[in-house]
Amino acid sequence: MKLTSLILIVQFGTVQINAQTIAINKMTTFSYDLNGNITSRKGISTPSLKPNDGNNRIDISGDISIIGKDNKFTIDLKKDYGTTATLQVSDLSPIVVKSAEFNKRTYTVDMNDCPSGVYIFNIKVASSEATKKVIKN
């Protein structure tokens, strides 16, 4: 009885399959091999534009500072926009607990009548918008 052997040479390569994950301001592209293992991952950040009511508004969070002392929070616009600013303060539920309009570079919000917790300050000036998280003790 003669024994014959068969040598089979199989060449496995990699196949690139692009997939995307949904995340805020980031897109990730994956490459997979034929066994389904991830071979590479690339993350790409998108520009920081915040949509609101179908319009793209410019995020000006870097131009606004909020300083809190004795349950009063002072909003400081580092740039004079020459127009009326709108403020909405909401808790995490999100229920608006305070709202105001002001046309100065600084504005103070009295939070004495609000319980301790985390609040979101949303400030809109012209076509710009900023959202800041504030913790009241």
PDB file of C-alpha atoms in Angstrom:
ATOM      1  CA  MET A   1       0.000   0.000   0.000  1.00  0.00           C
ATOM      2  CA  LYS A   2       1.441   3.237  -1.129  1.00  0.00           C
ATOM      3  CA  LEU A   3       1.019   6.308   1.015  1.00  0.00           C
ATOM      4  CA  THR A   4       0.496   9.487  -0.869  1.00  0.00           C
ATOM      5  CA  SER A   5       0.266  12.794   0.703  1.00  0.00           C
ATOM      6  CA  LEU A   6      -1.301  15.857  -0.604  1.00  0.00           C
ATOM      7  CA  ILE A   7       0.115  19.188   0.331  1.00  0.00           C
ATOM      8  CA  LEU A   8      -2.379  21.961   0.223  1.00  0.00           C
ATOM      9  CA  ILE A   9      -1.100  25.473   0.368  1.00  0.00           C
ATOM     10  CA  VAL A  10      -3.646  28.042   1.343  1.00  0.00           C
ATOM     11  CA  GLN A  11      -2.856  31.686   1.353  1.00  0.00           C
ATOM     12  CA  PHE A  12      -4.940  33.818   3.673  1.00  0.00           C
ATOM     13  CA  GLY A  13      -4.941  37.539   3.165  1.00  0.00           C
ATOM     14  CA  THR A  14      -6.755  40.317   4.901  1.00  0.00           C
ATOM     15  CA  VAL A  15      -9.882  41.961   3.691  1.00  0.00           C
ATOM     16  CA  GLN A  16     -10.711  45.507   4.691  1.00  0.00           C
ATOM     17  CA  ILE A  17     -14.278  46.046   5.737  1.00  0.00           C
ATOM     18  CA  ASN A  18     -15.213  49.525   6.875  1.00  0.00           C
ATOM     19  CA  ALA A  19     -17.701  49.942   9.668  1.00  0.00           C
ATOM     20  CA  GLN A  20     -18.721  52.971  11.635  1.00  0.00           C
ATOM     21  CA  THR A  21     -19.783  53.463  15.210  1.00  0.00           C
ATOM     22  CA  ILE A  22     -22.110  56.247  16.246  1.00  0.00           C
ATOM     23  CA  ALA A  23     -20.681  58.583  18.846  1.00  0.00           C
ATOM     24  CA  ILE A  24     -20.962  62.271  19.419  1.00  0.00           C
ATOM     25  CA  ASN A  25     -18.373  64.179  17.390  1.00  0.00           C
ATOM     26  CA  LYS A  26     -16.366  61.062  16.497  1.00  0.00           C
ATOM     27  CA  MET A  27     -16.331  58.473  13.724  1.00  0.00           C
ATOM     28  CA  THR A  28     -14.306  55.273  14.024  1.00  0.00           C
ATOM     29  CA  THR A  29     -13.334  53.079  11.056  1.00  0.00           C
ATOM     30  CA  PHE A  30     -12.366  49.426  11.633  1.00  0.00           C
ATOM     31  CA  SER A  31     -10.533  46.964   9.367  1.00  0.00           C
ATOM     32  CA  TYR A  32     -11.140  43.223   9.803  1.00  0.00           C
ATOM     33  CA  ASP A  33      -9.323  40.070   8.662  1.00  0.00           C
ATOM     34  CA  LEU A  34     -11.152  37.036   7.242  1.00  0.00           C
ATOM     35  CA  ASN A  35     -11.644  35.568  10.729  1.00  0.00           C
ATOM     36  CA  GLY A  36     -13.487  38.654  11.925  1.00  0.00           C
ATOM     37  CA  ASN A  37     -10.639  40.005  14.050  1.00  0.00           C
ATOM     38  CA  ILE A  38     -10.042  43.743  14.115  1.00  0.00           C
ATOM     39  CA  THR A  39      -6.734  44.536  12.409  1.00  0.00           C
ATOM     40  CA  SER A  40      -6.811  48.346  12.616  1.00  0.00           C
ATOM     41  CA  ARG A  41      -8.894  51.131  14.060  1.00  0.00           C
ATOM     42  CA  LYS A  42      -8.903  54.798  13.090  1.00  0.00           C
ATOM     43  CA  GLY A  43     -10.801  57.516  14.948  1.00  0.00           C
ATOM     44  CA  ILE A  44     -11.708  60.796  13.297  1.00  0.00           C
ATOM     45  CA  SER A  45     -13.146  63.746  15.225  1.00  0.00           C
ATOM     46  CA  THR A  46     -15.571  66.067  13.517  1.00  0.00           C
ATOM     47  CA  PRO A  47     -15.669  69.849  13.953  1.00  0.00           C
ATOM     48  CA  SER A  48     -17.389  71.163  17.058  1.00  0.00           C
ATOM     49  CA  LEU A  49     -20.684  72.464  15.738  1.00  0.00           C
ATOM     50  CA  LYS A  50     -23.817  72.018  17.762  1.00  0.00           C
ATOM     51  CA  PRO A  51     -27.094  71.754  15.849  1.00  0.00           C
ATOM     52  CA  ASN A  52     -30.104  73.555  17.297  1.00  0.00           C
ATOM     53  CA  ASP A  53     -33.541  73.703  15.678  1.00  0.00           C
ATOM     54  CA  GLY A  54     -32.079  72.729  12.317  1.00  0.00           C
ATOM     55  CA  ASN A  55     -29.472  75.506  12.380  1.00  0.00           C
ATOM     56  CA  ASN A  56     -25.776  75.033  13.042  1.00  0.00           C
ATOM     57  CA  ARG A  57     -24.709  77.285  15.884  1.00  0.00           C
ATOM     58  CA  ILE A  58     -21.113  77.988  16.789  1.00  0.00           C
ATOM     59  CA  ASP A  59     -20.041  76.643  20.187  1.00  0.00           C
ATOM     60  CA  ILE A  60     -18.612  79.517  22.250  1.00  0.00           C
ATOM     61  CA  SER A  61     -18.044  77.609  25.489  1.00  0.00           C
ATOM     62  CA  GLY A  62     -14.422  78.790  25.532  1.00  0.00           C
ATOM     63  CA  ASP A  63     -15.556  82.434  25.504  1.00  0.00           C
ATOM     64  CA  ILE A  64     -17.776  82.090  28.587  1.00  0.00           C
ATOM     65  CA  SER A  65     -16.841  81.511  32.189  1.00  0.00           C
ATOM     66  CA  ILE A  66     -19.195  80.905  35.111  1.00  0.00           C
ATOM     67  CA  ILE A  67     -17.981  81.705  38.614  1.00  0.00           C
ATOM     68  CA  GLY A  68     -20.025  80.561  41.605  1.00  0.00           C
ATOM     69  CA  LYS A  69     -19.957  82.035  45.114  1.00  0.00           C
ATOM     70  CA  ASP A  70     -22.580  81.938  47.888  1.00  0.00           C
ATOM     71  CA  ASN A  71     -25.271  80.369  45.642  1.00  0.00           C
ATOM     72  CA  LYS A  72     -24.813  83.137  43.059  1.00  0.00           C
ATOM     73  CA  PHE A  73     -23.274  82.342  39.694  1.00  0.00           C
ATOM     74  CA  THR A  74     -21.765  85.102  37.573  1.00  0.00           C
ATOM     75  CA  ILE A  75     -21.684  84.564  33.823  1.00  0.00           C
ATOM     76  CA  ASP A  76     -18.791  86.376  32.168  1.00  0.00           C
ATOM     77  CA  LEU A  77     -18.845  86.749  28.387  1.00  0.00           C
ATOM     78  CA  LYS A  78     -15.209  87.297  27.421  1.00  0.00           C
ATOM     79  CA  LYS A  79     -16.297  88.971  24.196  1.00  0.00           C
ATOM     80  CA  ASP A  80     -18.834  91.734  23.660  1.00  0.00           C
ATOM     81  CA  TYR A  81     -21.321  90.396  21.128  1.00  0.00           C
ATOM     82  CA  GLY A  82     -23.354  93.637  20.982  1.00  0.00           C
ATOM     83  CA  THR A  83     -26.673  91.812  21.222  1.00  0.00           C
ATOM     84  CA  THR A  84     -29.014  90.378  23.836  1.00  0.00           C
ATOM     85  CA  ALA A  85     -28.007  87.048  25.360  1.00  0.00           C
ATOM     86  CA  THR A  86     -30.543  84.426  26.436  1.00  0.00           C
ATOM     87  CA  LEU A  87     -29.944  82.211  29.470  1.00  0.00           C
ATOM     88  CA  GLN A  88     -31.750  79.015  30.414  1.00  0.00           C
ATOM     89  CA  VAL A  89     -30.822  77.087  33.552  1.00  0.00           C
ATOM     90  CA  SER A  90     -32.155  73.535  33.728  1.00  0.00           C
ATOM     91  CA  ASP A  91     -31.711  70.614  36.069  1.00  0.00           C
ATOM     92  CA  LEU A  92     -30.878  67.126  34.819  1.00  0.00           C
ATOM     93  CA  SER A  93     -34.517  66.129  34.300  1.00  0.00           C
ATOM     94  CA  PRO A  94     -34.307  68.612  32.101  1.00  0.00           C
ATOM     95  CA  ILE A  95     -36.742  71.146  33.521  1.00  0.00           C
ATOM     96  CA  VAL A  96     -35.935  74.825  33.027  1.00  0.00           C
ATOM     97  CA  VAL A  97     -35.678  76.339  36.509  1.00  0.00           C
ATOM     98  CA  LYS A  98     -34.501  79.832  35.521  1.00  0.00           C
ATOM     99  CA  SER A  99     -34.411  81.891  32.357  1.00  0.00           C
ATOM    100  CA  ALA A 100     -33.307  85.438  31.638  1.00  0.00           C
ATOM    101  CA  GLU A 101     -32.165  87.829  28.952  1.00  0.00           C
ATOM    102  CA  PHE A 102     -29.253  90.208  29.412  1.00  0.00           C
ATOM    103  CA  ASN A 103     -27.232  92.569  27.252  1.00  0.00           C
ATOM    104  CA  LYS A 104     -24.138  93.108  29.422  1.00  0.00           C
ATOM    105  CA  ARG A 105     -20.874  91.177  29.427  1.00  0.00           C
ATOM    106  CA  THR A 106     -21.546  89.908  32.980  1.00  0.00           C
ATOM    107  CA  TYR A 107     -24.766  88.636  34.521  1.00  0.00           C
ATOM    108  CA  THR A 108     -25.394  87.133  37.980  1.00  0.00           C
ATOM    109  CA  VAL A 109     -27.903  84.323  38.553  1.00  0.00           C
ATOM    110  CA  ASP A 110     -29.228  83.898  42.111  1.00  0.00           C
ATOM    111  CA  MET A 111     -29.680  80.161  42.821  1.00  0.00           C
ATOM    112  CA  ASN A 112     -30.717  80.458  46.512  1.00  0.00           C
ATOM    113  CA  ASP A 113     -34.205  79.133  45.751  1.00  0.00           C
ATOM    114  CA  CYS A 114     -32.859  76.018  43.958  1.00  0.00           C
ATOM    115  CA  PRO A 115     -31.820  72.820  45.765  1.00  0.00           C
ATOM    116  CA  SER A 116     -28.267  71.481  45.658  1.00  0.00           C
ATOM    117  CA  GLY A 117     -27.424  69.523  42.518  1.00  0.00           C
ATOM    118  CA  VAL A 118     -26.144  69.695  38.963  1.00  0.00           C
ATOM    119  CA  TYR A 119     -27.495  72.355  36.625  1.00  0.00           C
ATOM    120  CA  ILE A 120     -26.977  73.034  32.932  1.00  0.00           C
ATOM    121  CA  PHE A 121     -26.500  76.657  31.871  1.00  0.00           C
ATOM    122  CA  ASN A 122     -27.391  77.216  28.201  1.00  0.00           C
ATOM    123  CA  ILE A 123     -26.392  80.654  26.889  1.00  0.00           C
ATOM    124  CA  LYS A 124     -27.299  81.854  23.375  1.00  0.00           C
ATOM    125  CA  VAL A 125     -25.833  85.012  21.881  1.00  0.00           C
ATOM    126  CA  ALA A 126     -26.623  85.913  18.268  1.00  0.00           C
ATOM    127  CA  SER A 127     -25.764  82.784  16.237  1.00  0.00           C
ATOM    128  CA  SER A 128     -23.542  81.386  18.990  1.00  0.00           C
ATOM    129  CA  GLU A 129     -24.337  79.012  21.818  1.00  0.00           C
ATOM    130  CA  ALA A 130     -22.640  77.636  24.920  1.00  0.00           C
ATOM    131  CA  THR A 131     -23.600  74.912  27.376  1.00  0.00           C
ATOM    132  CA  LYS A 132     -21.918  74.634  30.774  1.00  0.00           C
ATOM    133  CA  LYS A 133     -22.414  72.232  33.670  1.00  0.00           C
ATOM    134  CA  VAL A 134     -22.570  73.829  37.145  1.00  0.00           C
ATOM    135  CA  ILE A 135     -22.654  72.062  40.509  1.00  0.00           C
ATOM    136  CA  LYS A 136     -24.482  73.863  43.311  1.00  0.00           C
ATOM    137  CA  ASN A 137     -23.602  72.729  46.843  1.00  0.00           C
TER     138      ASN A 137
END
